[in-house]
Amino acid sequence: MTATARTRLILVAAAAIVLVALVGGAIAASNGDPDAPIRSGPIGSPSPGDDGPIFVTPRPGMADVSARPFDTATVSDDGRSVTIDFVSGVEPCSVLDHVDVRSRANAVTITLFEGHDPDAGGVACVEIGVFKRTVVQLDEPVGDRKIVDGAA
């Protein structure tokens, strides 16, 4: 068997395992009742009873880093921090590397940068959305300026 064929076989097996786990979780979540709702809402959003988004902090040193858009930005009461919510992939395939903040007279531009963990080895990256949150500390309050997504 060639290395390419072996890699494809491993990826197919990993996808099958993930599918079985998802279906099993859906069946368990419904308590066996086929009419029970399993989950509603966009992929990556918290389910009822979840604690909400996964809090992440930047981990510099990721590979293939690129800008990624965020969904919401909420300014704190004192204006000195911004809570950023975004949907991303699972780690180690999608890891927040750093956040860039550019302050201008009329706007604060925030850009999230994400990459993959180069120390993770040859892992299979499943495309599942994960609801994530990070908090950005600012040097000066936002004030009347608008928040701009630098990746949009």
PDB file of C-alpha atoms in Angstrom:
ATOM      1  CA  MET A   1       0.000   0.000   0.000  1.00  0.00           C
ATOM      2  CA  THR A   2       1.366   3.393  -0.975  1.00  0.00           C
ATOM      3  CA  ALA A   3       1.758   6.237   1.511  1.00  0.00           C
ATOM      4  CA  THR A   4      -1.018   8.171  -0.273  1.00  0.00           C
ATOM      5  CA  ALA A   5      -3.427   5.246  -0.061  1.00  0.00           C
ATOM      6  CA  ARG A   6      -2.565   4.723   3.621  1.00  0.00           C
ATOM      7  CA  THR A   7      -3.181   8.436   4.339  1.00  0.00           C
ATOM      8  CA  ARG A   8      -6.565   8.304   2.576  1.00  0.00           C
ATOM      9  CA  LEU A   9      -7.526   5.189   4.527  1.00  0.00           C
ATOM     10  CA  ILE A  10      -6.606   6.886   7.802  1.00  0.00           C
ATOM     11  CA  LEU A  11      -8.643   9.985   6.889  1.00  0.00           C
ATOM     12  CA  VAL A  12     -11.676   7.905   5.910  1.00  0.00           C
ATOM     13  CA  ALA A  13     -11.426   5.939   9.163  1.00  0.00           C
ATOM     14  CA  ALA A  14     -11.138   9.147  11.194  1.00  0.00           C
ATOM     15  CA  ALA A  15     -14.167  10.635   9.428  1.00  0.00           C
ATOM     16  CA  ALA A  16     -16.155   7.461  10.128  1.00  0.00           C
ATOM     17  CA  ILE A  17     -15.234   7.599  13.817  1.00  0.00           C
ATOM     18  CA  VAL A  18     -16.321  11.248  14.040  1.00  0.00           C
ATOM     19  CA  LEU A  19     -19.597  10.449  12.268  1.00  0.00           C
ATOM     20  CA  VAL A  20     -20.337   7.554  14.625  1.00  0.00           C
ATOM     21  CA  ALA A  21     -19.570   9.783  17.625  1.00  0.00           C
ATOM     22  CA  LEU A  22     -21.855  12.551  16.328  1.00  0.00           C
ATOM     23  CA  VAL A  23     -24.727  10.177  15.582  1.00  0.00           C
ATOM     24  CA  GLY A  24     -24.262   8.444  18.935  1.00  0.00           C
ATOM     25  CA  GLY A  25     -24.267  11.809  20.695  1.00  0.00           C
ATOM     26  CA  ALA A  26     -27.427  12.838  18.863  1.00  0.00           C
ATOM     27  CA  ILE A  27     -29.174   9.623  19.847  1.00  0.00           C
ATOM     28  CA  ALA A  28     -28.041  10.001  23.462  1.00  0.00           C
ATOM     29  CA  ALA A  29     -29.144  13.649  23.498  1.00  0.00           C
ATOM     30  CA  SER A  30     -32.623  12.683  22.367  1.00  0.00           C
ATOM     31  CA  ASN A  31     -32.912  10.048  25.138  1.00  0.00           C
ATOM     32  CA  GLY A  32     -34.104   7.604  22.510  1.00  0.00           C
ATOM     33  CA  ASP A  33     -37.172   9.715  21.688  1.00  0.00           C
ATOM     34  CA  PRO A  34     -37.179  10.235  17.893  1.00  0.00           C
ATOM     35  CA  ASP A  35     -39.496  13.258  18.263  1.00  0.00           C
ATOM     36  CA  ALA A  36     -37.298  15.072  20.801  1.00  0.00           C
ATOM     37  CA  PRO A  37     -35.414  18.084  19.428  1.00  0.00           C
ATOM     38  CA  ILE A  38     -31.681  17.498  19.533  1.00  0.00           C
ATOM     39  CA  ARG A  39     -30.336  20.994  18.974  1.00  0.00           C
ATOM     40  CA  SER A  40     -31.232  24.214  17.285  1.00  0.00           C
ATOM     41  CA  GLY A  41     -29.227  27.252  16.304  1.00  0.00           C
ATOM     42  CA  PRO A  42     -26.205  27.846  14.105  1.00  0.00           C
ATOM     43  CA  ILE A  43     -23.224  25.516  14.187  1.00  0.00           C
ATOM     44  CA  GLY A  44     -20.932  26.438  17.020  1.00  0.00           C
ATOM     45  CA  SER A  45     -23.584  28.211  19.066  1.00  0.00           C
ATOM     46  CA  PRO A  46     -24.016  27.044  22.642  1.00  0.00           C
ATOM     47  CA  SER A  47     -26.791  24.555  23.328  1.00  0.00           C
ATOM     48  CA  PRO A  48     -29.257  25.090  26.153  1.00  0.00           C
ATOM     49  CA  GLY A  49     -27.422  24.152  29.325  1.00  0.00           C
ATOM     50  CA  ASP A  50     -23.993  24.859  27.815  1.00  0.00           C
ATOM     51  CA  ASP A  51     -21.769  27.305  29.604  1.00  0.00           C
ATOM     52  CA  GLY A  52     -21.462  29.356  26.413  1.00  0.00           C
ATOM     53  CA  PRO A  53     -18.418  29.977  24.259  1.00  0.00           C
ATOM     54  CA  ILE A  54     -14.986  28.523  24.873  1.00  0.00           C
ATOM     55  CA  PHE A  55     -12.672  31.233  26.218  1.00  0.00           C
ATOM     56  CA  VAL A  56      -9.380  31.360  24.284  1.00  0.00           C
ATOM     57  CA  THR A  57      -6.219  33.398  24.711  1.00  0.00           C
ATOM     58  CA  PRO A  58      -3.651  33.990  21.975  1.00  0.00           C
ATOM     59  CA  ARG A  59      -0.906  31.367  21.631  1.00  0.00           C
ATOM     60  CA  PRO A  60       1.840  32.874  19.453  1.00  0.00           C
ATOM     61  CA  GLY A  61       3.884  30.531  17.296  1.00  0.00           C
ATOM     62  CA  MET A  62       1.152  28.925  15.200  1.00  0.00           C
ATOM     63  CA  ALA A  63       1.823  27.959  11.580  1.00  0.00           C
ATOM     64  CA  ASP A  64       0.084  29.308   8.453  1.00  0.00           C
ATOM     65  CA  VAL A  65      -1.332  32.275  10.363  1.00  0.00           C
ATOM     66  CA  SER A  66      -3.990  34.363   8.633  1.00  0.00           C
ATOM     67  CA  ALA A  67      -6.636  36.919   9.526  1.00  0.00           C
ATOM     68  CA  ARG A  68     -10.072  35.554  10.402  1.00  0.00           C
ATOM     69  CA  PRO A  69     -13.331  37.492  10.848  1.00  0.00           C
ATOM     70  CA  PHE A  70     -15.251  37.686  14.099  1.00  0.00           C
ATOM     71  CA  ASP A  71     -19.003  37.732  14.725  1.00  0.00           C
ATOM     72  CA  THR A  72     -19.519  40.231  17.549  1.00  0.00           C
ATOM     73  CA  ALA A  73     -17.519  42.783  19.512  1.00  0.00           C
ATOM     74  CA  THR A  74     -18.854  43.990  22.863  1.00  0.00           C
ATOM     75  CA  VAL A  75     -17.197  46.942  24.557  1.00  0.00           C
ATOM     76  CA  SER A  76     -16.926  46.798  28.356  1.00  0.00           C
ATOM     77  CA  ASP A  77     -18.617  49.422  30.541  1.00  0.00           C
ATOM     78  CA  ASP A  78     -15.327  51.252  31.109  1.00  0.00           C
ATOM     79  CA  GLY A  79     -14.451  51.062  27.390  1.00  0.00           C
ATOM     80  CA  ARG A  80     -10.995  49.587  28.037  1.00  0.00           C
ATOM     81  CA  SER A  81     -11.681  46.044  26.830  1.00  0.00           C
ATOM     82  CA  VAL A  82     -13.605  44.400  24.014  1.00  0.00           C
ATOM     83  CA  THR A  83     -15.074  40.892  24.153  1.00  0.00           C
ATOM     84  CA  ILE A  84     -14.824  39.229  20.748  1.00  0.00           C
ATOM     85  CA  ASP A  85     -17.037  36.249  19.833  1.00  0.00           C
ATOM     86  CA  PHE A  86     -16.292  34.134  16.778  1.00  0.00           C
ATOM     87  CA  VAL A  87     -16.890  30.695  15.323  1.00  0.00           C
ATOM     88  CA  SER A  88     -13.750  28.773  14.484  1.00  0.00           C
ATOM     89  CA  GLY A  89     -12.477  25.242  14.058  1.00  0.00           C
ATOM     90  CA  VAL A  90     -11.229  22.799  16.669  1.00  0.00           C
ATOM     91  CA  GLU A  91      -7.758  22.917  18.145  1.00  0.00           C
ATOM     92  CA  PRO A  92      -5.026  22.090  17.205  1.00  0.00           C
ATOM     93  CA  CYS A  93      -6.221  22.861  13.688  1.00  0.00           C
ATOM     94  CA  SER A  94      -7.570  26.362  14.442  1.00  0.00           C
ATOM     95  CA  VAL A  95      -5.696  28.218  17.194  1.00  0.00           C
ATOM     96  CA  LEU A  96      -5.797  31.941  17.971  1.00  0.00           C
ATOM     97  CA  ASP A  97      -2.212  33.135  17.419  1.00  0.00           C
ATOM     98  CA  HIS A  98      -2.508  36.875  18.120  1.00  0.00           C
ATOM     99  CA  VAL A  99      -4.825  39.879  17.997  1.00  0.00           C
ATOM    100  CA  ASP A 100      -3.843  43.114  16.292  1.00  0.00           C
ATOM    101  CA  VAL A 101      -5.376  46.400  17.512  1.00  0.00           C
ATOM    102  CA  ARG A 102      -5.072  49.630  15.495  1.00  0.00           C
ATOM    103  CA  SER A 103      -6.488  52.789  17.059  1.00  0.00           C
ATOM    104  CA  ARG A 104      -7.496  55.694  14.850  1.00  0.00           C
ATOM    105  CA  ALA A 105      -9.414  58.890  15.566  1.00  0.00           C
ATOM    106  CA  ASN A 106     -12.771  57.451  14.459  1.00  0.00           C
ATOM    107  CA  ALA A 107     -12.340  53.670  14.849  1.00  0.00           C
ATOM    108  CA  VAL A 108     -10.571  50.837  16.627  1.00  0.00           C
ATOM    109  CA  THR A 109      -9.698  48.075  14.176  1.00  0.00           C
ATOM    110  CA  ILE A 110      -9.343  44.627  15.719  1.00  0.00           C
ATOM    111  CA  THR A 111      -7.975  41.723  13.683  1.00  0.00           C
ATOM    112  CA  LEU A 112      -7.862  38.128  14.899  1.00  0.00           C
ATOM    113  CA  PHE A 113      -5.076  35.935  13.515  1.00  0.00           C
ATOM    114  CA  GLU A 114      -5.385  32.175  13.577  1.00  0.00           C
ATOM    115  CA  GLY A 115      -3.242  29.264  12.491  1.00  0.00           C
ATOM    116  CA  HIS A 116      -2.622  25.628  13.337  1.00  0.00           C
ATOM    117  CA  ASP A 117      -0.364  24.181  16.021  1.00  0.00           C
ATOM    118  CA  PRO A 118       2.859  23.057  14.300  1.00  0.00           C
ATOM    119  CA  ASP A 119       3.641  20.701  17.199  1.00  0.00           C
ATOM    120  CA  ALA A 120       0.390  18.741  16.786  1.00  0.00           C
ATOM    121  CA  GLY A 121       1.776  16.378  14.163  1.00  0.00           C
ATOM    122  CA  GLY A 122      -0.325  14.837  11.424  1.00  0.00           C
ATOM    123  CA  VAL A 123      -3.804  15.172  12.903  1.00  0.00           C
ATOM    124  CA  ALA A 124      -7.012  15.027  10.905  1.00  0.00           C
ATOM    125  CA  CYS A 125      -8.812  18.380  10.984  1.00  0.00           C
ATOM    126  CA  VAL A 126     -12.574  17.940  11.078  1.00  0.00           C
ATOM    127  CA  GLU A 127     -14.638  20.914   9.966  1.00  0.00           C
ATOM    128  CA  ILE A 128     -16.758  21.516  13.039  1.00  0.00           C
ATOM    129  CA  GLY A 129     -17.664  25.015  14.185  1.00  0.00           C
ATOM    130  CA  VAL A 130     -16.737  25.943  17.744  1.00  0.00           C
ATOM    131  CA  PHE A 131     -18.134  29.074  19.437  1.00  0.00           C
ATOM    132  CA  LYS A 132     -15.108  30.907  20.896  1.00  0.00           C
ATOM    133  CA  ARG A 133     -14.508  34.107  22.867  1.00  0.00           C
ATOM    134  CA  THR A 134     -11.463  36.243  23.607  1.00  0.00           C
ATOM    135  CA  VAL A 135     -11.071  39.531  25.455  1.00  0.00           C
ATOM    136  CA  VAL A 136      -8.866  42.292  24.069  1.00  0.00           C
ATOM    137  CA  GLN A 137      -7.415  44.855  26.477  1.00  0.00           C
ATOM    138  CA  LEU A 138      -7.051  48.362  25.032  1.00  0.00           C
ATOM    139  CA  ASP A 139      -4.502  51.067  25.812  1.00  0.00           C
ATOM    140  CA  GLU A 140      -7.207  53.718  25.803  1.00  0.00           C
ATOM    141  CA  PRO A 141     -11.017  53.618  26.041  1.00  0.00           C
ATOM    142  CA  VAL A 142     -13.038  53.110  22.860  1.00  0.00           C
ATOM    143  CA  GLY A 143     -15.162  56.189  23.543  1.00  0.00           C
ATOM    144  CA  ASP A 144     -17.310  57.215  20.560  1.00  0.00           C
ATOM    145  CA  ARG A 145     -15.201  55.297  18.048  1.00  0.00           C
ATOM    146  CA  LYS A 146     -16.618  52.302  16.226  1.00  0.00           C
ATOM    147  CA  ILE A 147     -15.125  48.791  16.353  1.00  0.00           C
ATOM    148  CA  VAL A 148     -14.028  47.513  12.938  1.00  0.00           C
ATOM    149  CA  ASP A 149     -13.202  43.908  12.022  1.00  0.00           C
ATOM    150  CA  GLY A 150      -9.803  44.039  10.328  1.00  0.00           C
ATOM    151  CA  ALA A 151     -10.371  40.706   8.579  1.00  0.00           C
ATOM    152  CA  ALA A 152     -13.721  41.640   7.040  1.00  0.00           C
TER     153      ALA A 152
END
